Amino acid sequence: MRTVMVTGGCGFIGSNFIHYLLKNCDVKVVNFDALTYAGNLENLRDVEQDKRYAFIKGDIADAAQVSGALERFEVDSIVNFAAETHVDRSILTPDAFMSANVMGTQRLLECARVYWSLAPGDKNCRDYRPGVRYIQVSTDEVYGSLGMEGKFCEDSPIAPNSPYAASKAGGDLFVRAYCETFGLPAVVTRCSNNFGPYQFPEKLIPLIIYNALHHREIPVYGDGRQVRNWLYVEDHCSALCRVMREGTIGEVYNIGGDTEESNLNVVRTVLRMLDRPESLIRFVADRPGHDRRYAMDYTKLRGHTGWSPLYSFEKGLERTVQWYLANERWLETAADQEFQTYCKMMYT
Ligand code: NAD
Ligand code: TYD
């Protein structure tokens, strides 16, 4: 049985991906996560006893910890979700994003190269253990911002605008360099905005739900007409599985949803689903460097693997809202003291 190391597996997408893997694939899973403010062991409580699952607390920027885990569990594949992920926090503390997303990714790549190489001491060796794979979970934000027309393709210029996007672009390009220079069998995916269960409440959709449930105002940046290409998280997980199995080494694959929605429409729709008034909407100062529109062309992935999303935006949003309503305790625990302090600083 193959062993997949999921880094950042206690976060939003990583924990959904682990659930997806254990349910749909015959693999062992090692969850390697530093447990930052965004990492939550509760997300995986239900699989803790599964014999195919193990958790290791560790930092991808710590080579000894990473190498130890690769050796101990005889890892065949790495799917790297571990990152600092919130654009607004990247404006407050860009250095944390540089450390985790650029340096962390490079260390993880180097550990993978050394562990999988048939001659680790020889930098010219391009031979690796059979079947090993490194998947880098990157983002549409590396492409920067679009106008009203067009979509990002895999060969669109890399033009990040936020410290978060720049740090993800740095990690993403390091993967390319390890492929080209050392022949590391790696693939990069770039996905649009995800939503679904277990998303930390700093992000737009769970923030709307949390604030609406507490009768708090919903902060909408600028005119609220920025557009995001939303994808239900389970669809991202199924796409990643396809890429793990069928993706071509050295390639980049865009992953995206079919729905483009303005932030204001998203806020209004969630408020309607929760039966809360639009008077909760509060327009606030815009985010500096705020990208206007993202849209992904995922023709390459569809052509190569046959993947396309199963969930419409409405169906995914309905499931998401129902999940948060059924898991209010999870939400209250995630929205801890650190989160309240962050919100006070961000929004007042
Ligand atoms: P998240 O913030 O919910 O979770 C990140 C996880 O990584 C947390 O569990 C955290 O503890 C862990 N982590 C952070 N730094 C670490 C380190 N140095 N070592 C080990 N673990 C560390 O993030 P998410 O929304 O689940 O995003 C996961 C990945 O997907 C990220 O790489 C992100 O850039 C990418 N992505 C996210 C979206 C989205 O809409 N959320 C879209 C496209 C791509
Ligand atoms: P977010 O969930 O932070 O994802 P990203 O910045 O990676 O796209 O934000 C989604 C959109 O919602 C983005 O255009 C910023 C906007 N937004 C608000 O208007 N108010 C908020 O309080 C937050 C967190 C986001």
Short mmCIF file of C-alpha atoms and ligand atoms in Angstrom, two decimals:
data_model
loop_
_atom_site.label_atom_id
_atom_site.label_comp_id
_atom_site.label_asym_id
_atom_site.label_seq_id
_atom_site.Cartn_x
_atom_site.Cartn_y
_atom_site.Cartn_z
CA MET A 1 0.00 0.00 0.00
CA ARG A 2 1.37 3.45 -0.93
CA THR A 3 2.00 6.06 1.76
CA VAL A 4 1.00 9.66 1.12
CA MET A 5 2.39 12.42 3.34
CA VAL A 6 -0.10 15.29 3.50
CA THR A 7 1.62 18.41 4.83
CA GLY A 8 -0.75 20.97 6.34
CA GLY A 9 -3.32 18.21 6.83
CA CYS A 10 -4.90 19.89 9.87
CA GLY A 11 -6.01 22.91 7.84
CA PHE A 12 -9.12 23.40 5.74
CA ILE A 13 -8.29 21.72 2.41
CA GLY A 14 -5.70 19.32 3.86
CA SER A 15 -8.19 17.81 6.32
CA ASN A 16 -10.84 17.48 3.61
CA PHE A 17 -8.21 15.82 1.40
CA ILE A 18 -7.29 13.30 4.13
CA HIS A 19 -10.95 12.40 4.59
CA TYR A 20 -11.27 12.04 0.82
CA LEU A 21 -8.16 9.83 0.54
CA LEU A 22 -9.13 7.51 3.39
CA LYS A 23 -12.63 7.14 1.97
CA ASN A 24 -11.79 6.72 -1.70
CA CYS A 25 -8.23 5.38 -2.04
CA ASP A 26 -6.32 2.36 -0.80
CA VAL A 27 -3.43 4.33 0.76
CA LYS A 28 -1.84 5.10 4.12
CA VAL A 29 -1.80 8.75 5.15
CA VAL A 30 0.76 10.65 7.25
CA ASN A 31 -0.50 14.06 8.29
CA PHE A 32 2.51 16.36 8.90
CA ASP A 33 1.39 19.70 10.34
CA ALA A 34 2.94 22.42 12.49
CA LEU A 35 -0.44 23.23 14.13
CA THR A 36 -0.34 26.98 13.58
CA TYR A 37 -3.44 29.01 14.48
CA ALA A 38 -5.09 27.55 11.33
CA GLY A 39 -4.32 23.90 12.12
CA ASN A 40 -6.96 22.04 14.11
CA LEU A 41 -6.72 18.42 15.23
CA GLU A 42 -10.50 18.39 15.71
CA ASN A 43 -10.80 18.31 11.90
CA LEU A 44 -9.50 14.72 11.97
CA ARG A 45 -10.91 13.41 15.26
CA ASP A 46 -13.10 10.90 13.38
CA VAL A 47 -10.14 9.22 11.59
CA GLU A 48 -7.67 9.24 14.51
CA GLN A 49 -8.25 5.54 15.17
CA ASP A 50 -7.92 4.50 11.53
CA LYS A 51 -4.89 2.21 11.21
CA ARG A 52 -4.04 3.78 7.86
CA TYR A 53 -3.69 7.25 9.45
CA ALA A 54 -0.89 8.85 11.50
CA PHE A 55 -0.29 12.41 12.70
CA ILE A 56 3.12 14.04 13.16
CA LYS A 57 3.51 17.55 14.53
CA GLY A 58 6.26 19.13 12.47
CA ASP A 59 7.34 22.15 10.45
CA ILE A 60 8.08 21.74 6.72
CA ALA A 61 10.92 24.25 7.17
CA ASP A 62 12.63 21.88 9.65
CA ALA A 63 14.67 19.45 7.53
CA ALA A 64 15.35 17.03 10.41
CA GLN A 65 11.65 16.69 11.23
CA VAL A 66 10.69 16.23 7.57
CA SER A 67 13.44 13.70 6.81
CA GLY A 68 12.59 11.79 9.99
CA ALA A 69 8.96 11.46 8.93
CA LEU A 70 9.81 10.48 5.33
CA GLU A 71 12.08 7.70 6.55
CA ARG A 72 9.92 6.46 9.41
CA PHE A 73 6.80 6.11 7.27
CA GLU A 74 8.53 5.22 3.98
CA VAL A 75 6.63 7.94 2.16
CA ASP A 76 5.95 7.51 -1.59
CA SER A 77 4.04 10.72 -2.29
CA ILE A 78 3.95 14.18 -0.76
CA VAL A 79 1.03 16.55 -1.23
CA ASN A 80 2.09 19.93 0.12
CA PHE A 81 -0.76 22.02 1.54
CA ALA A 82 1.32 23.47 4.40
CA ALA A 83 1.32 27.25 4.13
CA GLU A 84 0.35 30.54 5.65
CA THR A 85 -2.79 31.25 3.64
CA HIS A 86 -4.60 34.45 4.54
CA VAL A 87 -3.97 37.48 2.29
CA ASP A 88 -4.89 39.99 5.03
CA ARG A 89 -2.44 38.41 7.48
CA SER A 90 0.24 38.48 4.75
CA ILE A 91 -0.15 42.25 4.68
CA LEU A 92 0.37 42.37 8.47
CA THR A 93 3.27 39.86 8.70
CA PRO A 94 4.82 39.10 5.29
CA ASP A 95 7.91 37.47 6.82
CA ALA A 96 5.88 34.52 8.17
CA PHE A 97 4.72 33.86 4.59
CA MET A 98 8.26 33.95 3.26
CA SER A 99 9.36 31.41 5.91
CA ALA A 100 6.55 28.89 5.49
CA ASN A 101 5.66 29.20 1.82
CA VAL A 102 9.05 29.80 0.20
CA MET A 103 11.68 28.45 2.59
CA GLY A 104 9.40 25.69 3.89
CA THR A 105 8.63 24.50 0.38
CA GLN A 106 12.31 24.53 -0.61
CA ARG A 107 13.29 22.49 2.47
CA LEU A 108 10.51 20.00 1.83
CA LEU A 109 11.65 19.62 -1.79
CA GLU A 110 15.26 19.11 -0.73
CA CYS A 111 14.26 16.46 1.83
CA ALA A 112 12.17 14.69 -0.81
CA ARG A 113 15.06 14.84 -3.28
CA VAL A 114 17.49 13.35 -0.78
CA TYR A 115 15.09 10.66 0.49
CA TRP A 116 13.86 9.54 -2.94
CA SER A 117 17.10 9.91 -4.95
CA LEU A 118 18.98 6.72 -5.88
CA ALA A 119 22.23 8.66 -5.28
CA PRO A 120 21.40 11.49 -2.86
CA GLY A 121 24.98 12.82 -2.69
CA ASP A 122 25.14 13.27 -6.46
CA LYS A 123 23.36 16.45 -7.56
CA ASN A 124 23.48 15.24 -11.16
CA CYS A 125 21.53 12.09 -10.37
CA ARG A 126 18.05 12.28 -11.92
CA ASP A 127 17.01 8.76 -10.90
CA TYR A 128 14.47 8.32 -8.13
CA ARG A 129 12.64 5.42 -6.47
CA PRO A 130 9.93 4.19 -8.83
CA GLY A 131 6.49 5.82 -8.58
CA VAL A 132 7.38 8.60 -6.12
CA ARG A 133 5.57 11.95 -6.58
CA TYR A 134 5.60 15.46 -5.12
CA ILE A 135 2.43 17.55 -5.60
CA GLN A 136 2.57 21.28 -4.81
CA VAL A 137 -0.82 22.78 -4.01
CA SER A 138 -0.50 26.28 -5.43
CA THR A 139 -3.09 28.94 -6.16
CA ASP A 140 -4.65 31.05 -8.92
CA GLU A 141 -3.40 34.09 -7.00
CA VAL A 142 0.12 33.59 -8.44
CA TYR A 143 -1.26 34.91 -11.76
CA GLY A 144 -2.34 38.25 -10.27
CA SER A 145 -5.55 39.96 -11.31
CA LEU A 146 -7.80 39.83 -14.40
CA GLY A 147 -9.98 42.53 -15.95
CA MET A 148 -13.61 41.85 -16.91
CA GLU A 149 -12.64 39.38 -19.68
CA GLY A 150 -10.49 36.27 -20.07
CA LYS A 151 -9.23 33.44 -17.88
CA PHE A 152 -5.86 32.31 -16.54
CA CYS A 153 -4.15 29.48 -18.46
CA GLU A 154 -1.14 27.56 -17.18
CA ASP A 155 1.16 29.71 -19.33
CA SER A 156 -0.30 33.05 -18.19
CA PRO A 157 2.42 35.27 -16.69
CA ILE A 158 3.13 34.88 -12.97
CA ALA A 159 2.29 38.32 -11.54
CA PRO A 160 1.44 38.08 -7.83
CA ASN A 161 0.12 41.18 -6.06
CA SER A 162 -0.04 40.28 -2.35
CA PRO A 163 2.75 38.99 -0.10
CA TYR A 164 0.71 35.76 0.18
CA ALA A 165 0.55 35.36 -3.60
CA ALA A 166 4.23 36.26 -4.01
CA SER A 167 5.24 33.65 -1.42
CA LYS A 168 3.08 30.99 -3.09
CA ALA A 169 4.62 31.93 -6.45
CA GLY A 170 8.07 31.53 -4.88
CA GLY A 171 7.26 28.04 -3.62
CA ASP A 172 5.60 27.11 -6.91
CA LEU A 173 8.70 28.22 -8.89
CA PHE A 174 11.04 26.31 -6.56
CA VAL A 175 9.10 23.17 -7.49
CA ARG A 176 9.69 23.94 -11.16
CA ALA A 177 13.40 24.45 -10.45
CA TYR A 178 13.68 21.10 -8.61
CA CYS A 179 12.00 19.41 -11.58
CA GLU A 180 14.23 21.05 -14.16
CA THR A 181 17.52 20.93 -12.26
CA PHE A 182 17.29 17.69 -10.30
CA GLY A 183 14.61 15.81 -12.28
CA LEU A 184 12.44 15.56 -9.12
CA PRO A 185 9.12 13.94 -10.12
CA ALA A 186 6.86 16.82 -9.17
CA VAL A 187 3.63 18.41 -10.38
CA VAL A 188 2.12 21.81 -9.52
CA THR A 189 -1.60 22.49 -9.24
CA ARG A 190 -3.05 26.00 -9.12
CA CYS A 191 -6.57 26.17 -7.75
CA SER A 192 -9.16 28.90 -7.38
CA ASN A 193 -10.97 29.89 -4.13
CA ASN A 194 -12.26 26.88 -2.17
CA PHE A 195 -15.17 26.75 0.25
CA GLY A 196 -16.70 24.00 2.38
CA PRO A 197 -16.48 22.33 5.82
CA TYR A 198 -13.58 23.06 8.21
CA GLN A 199 -12.60 26.40 6.66
CA PHE A 200 -11.13 28.75 9.27
CA PRO A 201 -13.50 31.68 9.94
CA GLU A 202 -11.04 34.38 8.82
CA LYS A 203 -11.93 33.56 5.17
CA LEU A 204 -14.91 35.24 3.48
CA ILE A 205 -17.59 32.51 3.46
CA PRO A 206 -17.14 31.17 7.03
CA LEU A 207 -16.65 34.76 8.25
CA ILE A 208 -20.07 35.68 6.82
CA ILE A 209 -21.61 32.64 8.54
CA TYR A 210 -19.88 33.31 11.89
CA ASN A 211 -20.75 37.02 11.92
CA ALA A 212 -24.32 36.46 10.74
CA LEU A 213 -24.92 33.83 13.45
CA HIS A 214 -23.63 36.35 16.03
CA HIS A 215 -25.67 39.22 14.51
CA ARG A 216 -22.39 40.97 13.73
CA GLU A 217 -21.82 43.16 10.67
CA ILE A 218 -20.28 41.57 7.55
CA PRO A 219 -17.25 43.60 6.38
CA VAL A 220 -17.21 43.94 2.57
CA TYR A 221 -14.01 45.39 1.14
CA GLY A 222 -14.27 48.32 -1.29
CA ASP A 223 -17.29 48.13 -3.60
CA GLY A 224 -17.72 44.35 -3.12
CA ARG A 225 -17.64 43.78 -6.89
CA GLN A 226 -14.41 41.75 -6.89
CA VAL A 227 -14.98 38.38 -8.52
CA ARG A 228 -13.78 34.96 -7.34
CA ASN A 229 -14.00 31.58 -9.12
CA TRP A 230 -15.44 29.44 -6.29
CA LEU A 231 -14.86 25.67 -6.08
CA TYR A 232 -16.40 23.32 -3.51
CA VAL A 233 -13.52 21.73 -1.57
CA GLU A 234 -14.47 18.12 -2.37
CA ASP A 235 -14.06 18.93 -6.07
CA HIS A 236 -10.54 20.22 -5.36
CA CYS A 237 -9.77 16.95 -3.52
CA SER A 238 -10.99 14.81 -6.42
CA ALA A 239 -8.91 16.89 -8.86
CA LEU A 240 -5.79 16.42 -6.71
CA CYS A 241 -6.33 12.65 -6.68
CA ARG A 242 -6.54 12.66 -10.47
CA VAL A 243 -3.33 14.69 -10.67
CA MET A 244 -1.58 12.32 -8.23
CA ARG A 245 -2.50 9.33 -10.39
CA GLU A 246 -2.46 10.71 -13.91
CA GLY A 247 -0.61 14.04 -13.87
CA THR A 248 2.49 14.35 -16.05
CA ILE A 249 5.72 15.08 -14.18
CA GLY A 250 6.92 18.65 -14.61
CA GLU A 251 3.48 19.97 -15.60
CA VAL A 252 1.28 22.64 -14.06
CA TYR A 253 -2.50 22.06 -13.89
CA ASN A 254 -5.10 24.74 -13.24
CA ILE A 255 -8.07 23.65 -11.13
CA GLY A 256 -11.17 25.84 -11.02
CA GLY A 257 -14.87 26.07 -10.54
CA ASP A 258 -17.44 26.97 -13.17
CA THR A 259 -18.93 29.81 -11.11
CA GLU A 260 -17.74 33.38 -10.98
CA GLU A 261 -19.41 35.39 -8.22
CA SER A 262 -18.92 38.90 -6.89
CA ASN A 263 -18.22 39.11 -3.17
CA LEU A 264 -21.41 41.08 -2.67
CA ASN A 265 -23.48 38.32 -4.31
CA VAL A 266 -21.80 35.72 -2.10
CA VAL A 267 -22.60 37.75 1.04
CA ARG A 268 -26.23 38.28 -0.02
CA THR A 269 -26.72 34.59 -0.87
CA VAL A 270 -25.31 33.36 2.46
CA LEU A 271 -27.38 35.91 4.41
CA ARG A 272 -30.49 34.70 2.57
CA MET A 273 -29.68 31.06 3.38
CA LEU A 274 -29.28 31.99 7.06
CA ASP A 275 -32.40 34.16 7.04
CA ARG A 276 -30.43 37.24 8.11
CA PRO A 277 -31.03 40.81 6.83
CA GLU A 278 -28.83 42.55 4.25
CA SER A 279 -28.62 45.46 6.69
CA LEU A 280 -25.75 43.47 8.29
CA ILE A 281 -23.57 44.34 5.27
CA ARG A 282 -20.97 47.00 6.07
CA PHE A 283 -18.73 48.40 3.33
CA VAL A 284 -15.22 48.96 4.70
CA ALA A 285 -11.93 50.25 3.30
CA ASP A 286 -10.57 48.12 0.46
CA ARG A 287 -7.75 45.61 0.95
CA PRO A 288 -4.46 47.12 -0.34
CA GLY A 289 -3.45 45.51 -3.65
CA HIS A 290 -6.86 43.79 -3.82
CA ASP A 291 -7.10 41.58 -6.94
CA ARG A 292 -10.23 42.43 -8.92
CA ARG A 293 -11.04 39.16 -10.62
CA TYR A 294 -9.79 35.56 -10.86
CA ALA A 295 -11.02 33.00 -13.40
CA MET A 296 -9.42 29.67 -14.21
CA ASP A 297 -9.26 27.84 -17.51
CA TYR A 298 -8.98 24.18 -16.50
CA THR A 299 -9.21 22.74 -20.04
CA LYS A 300 -5.80 21.10 -19.67
CA LEU A 301 -6.76 19.08 -16.58
CA ARG A 302 -10.14 18.15 -18.05
CA GLY A 303 -8.53 17.08 -21.33
CA HIS A 304 -5.84 15.07 -19.57
CA THR A 305 -7.89 13.35 -16.85
CA GLY A 306 -11.58 13.94 -17.61
CA TRP A 307 -12.00 15.84 -14.30
CA SER A 308 -14.66 18.50 -13.88
CA PRO A 309 -16.42 19.80 -10.75
CA LEU A 310 -19.45 17.87 -9.48
CA TYR A 311 -20.90 20.62 -7.29
CA SER A 312 -22.58 23.79 -8.53
CA PHE A 313 -21.84 26.88 -6.44
CA GLU A 314 -25.38 26.83 -4.98
CA LYS A 315 -25.27 23.13 -4.10
CA GLY A 316 -21.82 23.47 -2.50
CA LEU A 317 -22.87 26.59 -0.59
CA GLU A 318 -26.03 24.91 0.71
CA ARG A 319 -23.93 21.98 2.01
CA THR A 320 -21.39 24.38 3.52
CA VAL A 321 -23.98 26.45 5.38
CA GLN A 322 -25.68 23.27 6.65
CA TRP A 323 -22.31 21.92 7.85
CA TYR A 324 -21.54 25.08 9.84
CA LEU A 325 -25.03 25.08 11.35
CA ALA A 326 -24.59 21.44 12.37
CA ASN A 327 -21.08 22.11 13.74
CA GLU A 328 -21.50 25.34 15.68
CA ARG A 329 -19.24 24.03 18.42
CA TRP A 330 -16.42 23.54 15.91
CA LEU A 331 -16.94 27.11 14.74
CA GLU A 332 -16.99 28.54 18.27
CA THR A 333 -13.78 26.68 19.16
CA ALA A 334 -12.02 27.80 15.96
CA ALA A 335 -13.09 31.40 16.63
CA ASP A 336 -10.91 31.48 19.77
CA GLN A 337 -9.21 34.31 21.61
CA GLU A 338 -6.52 34.73 18.93
CA PHE A 339 -9.23 35.04 16.28
CA GLN A 340 -11.22 37.59 18.29
CA THR A 341 -8.07 39.69 18.81
CA TYR A 342 -7.29 39.43 15.09
CA CYS A 343 -10.84 40.53 14.17
CA LYS A 344 -10.71 43.49 16.55
CA MET A 345 -7.44 44.63 15.04
CA MET A 346 -8.56 44.02 11.42
CA TYR A 347 -12.07 45.36 11.51
CA THR A 348 -12.30 48.11 14.14
P1 NAD B 1 -5.23 26.63 6.04
O1 NAD B 1 -4.67 27.93 6.46
O2 NAD B 1 -6.62 26.28 6.44
O3 NAD B 1 -4.28 25.45 6.56
C1 NAD B 1 -2.90 25.51 6.47
C2 NAD B 1 -2.34 24.35 7.30
O4 NAD B 1 -0.91 24.33 7.15
C3 NAD B 1 -2.61 24.48 8.80
O5 NAD B 1 -3.04 23.24 9.31
C4 NAD B 1 -1.25 24.87 9.39
O6 NAD B 1 -1.07 24.39 10.72
C5 NAD B 1 -0.30 24.19 8.41
N1 NAD B 1 1.02 24.83 8.34
C6 NAD B 1 1.30 26.15 8.17
N2 NAD B 1 2.64 26.35 8.14
C7 NAD B 1 3.21 25.12 8.28
C8 NAD B 1 4.56 24.66 8.30
N3 NAD B 1 5.59 25.52 8.20
N4 NAD B 1 4.79 23.34 8.44
C9 NAD B 1 3.76 22.46 8.56
N5 NAD B 1 2.46 22.85 8.56
C10 NAD B 1 2.19 24.15 8.42
O7 NAD B 1 -5.05 26.58 4.46
P2 NAD B 1 -6.00 26.00 3.32
O8 NAD B 1 -7.00 27.02 2.95
O9 NAD B 1 -6.41 24.63 3.69
O10 NAD B 1 -4.95 25.93 2.11
C11 NAD B 1 -4.13 24.78 1.95
C12 NAD B 1 -3.21 24.98 0.76
O11 NAD B 1 -3.99 25.19 -0.42
C13 NAD B 1 -2.30 26.20 0.88
O12 NAD B 1 -1.04 25.88 0.36
C14 NAD B 1 -2.99 27.25 0.02
O13 NAD B 1 -2.06 28.17 -0.51
C15 NAD B 1 -3.59 26.38 -1.07
N6 NAD B 1 -4.79 26.93 -1.70
C16 NAD B 1 -5.84 27.33 -0.94
C17 NAD B 1 -6.99 27.81 -1.55
C18 NAD B 1 -8.19 28.23 -0.73
O14 NAD B 1 -9.15 28.76 -1.28
N7 NAD B 1 -8.20 28.02 0.58
C19 NAD B 1 -7.06 27.89 -2.94
C20 NAD B 1 -5.95 27.46 -3.70
C21 NAD B 1 -4.83 26.98 -3.06
P1 TYD B 2 -10.66 35.51 1.12
O1 TYD B 2 -11.63 34.51 1.63
O2 TYD B 2 -9.73 36.15 2.09
O3 TYD B 2 -9.86 34.81 -0.08
P2 TYD B 2 -8.83 35.48 -1.15
O4 TYD B 2 -8.40 36.80 -0.66
O5 TYD B 2 -7.73 34.48 -1.12
O6 TYD B 2 -9.57 35.52 -2.45
O7 TYD B 2 -11.46 36.65 0.40
C1 TYD B 2 -12.34 36.40 -0.68
C2 TYD B 2 -12.81 37.73 -1.20
O8 TYD B 2 -13.60 38.37 -0.19
C3 TYD B 2 -11.68 38.70 -1.51
O9 TYD B 2 -12.01 39.46 -2.68
C4 TYD B 2 -11.64 39.61 -0.31
C5 TYD B 2 -13.08 39.65 0.15
N1 TYD B 2 -13.27 39.83 1.61
C6 TYD B 2 -14.10 40.84 2.08
O10 TYD B 2 -14.71 41.62 1.29
N2 TYD B 2 -14.25 41.00 3.43
C7 TYD B 2 -13.60 40.19 4.32
O11 TYD B 2 -13.75 40.40 5.56
C8 TYD B 2 -12.75 39.14 3.83
C9 TYD B 2 -12.02 38.24 4.77
C10 TYD B 2 -12.63 38.99 2.45
#
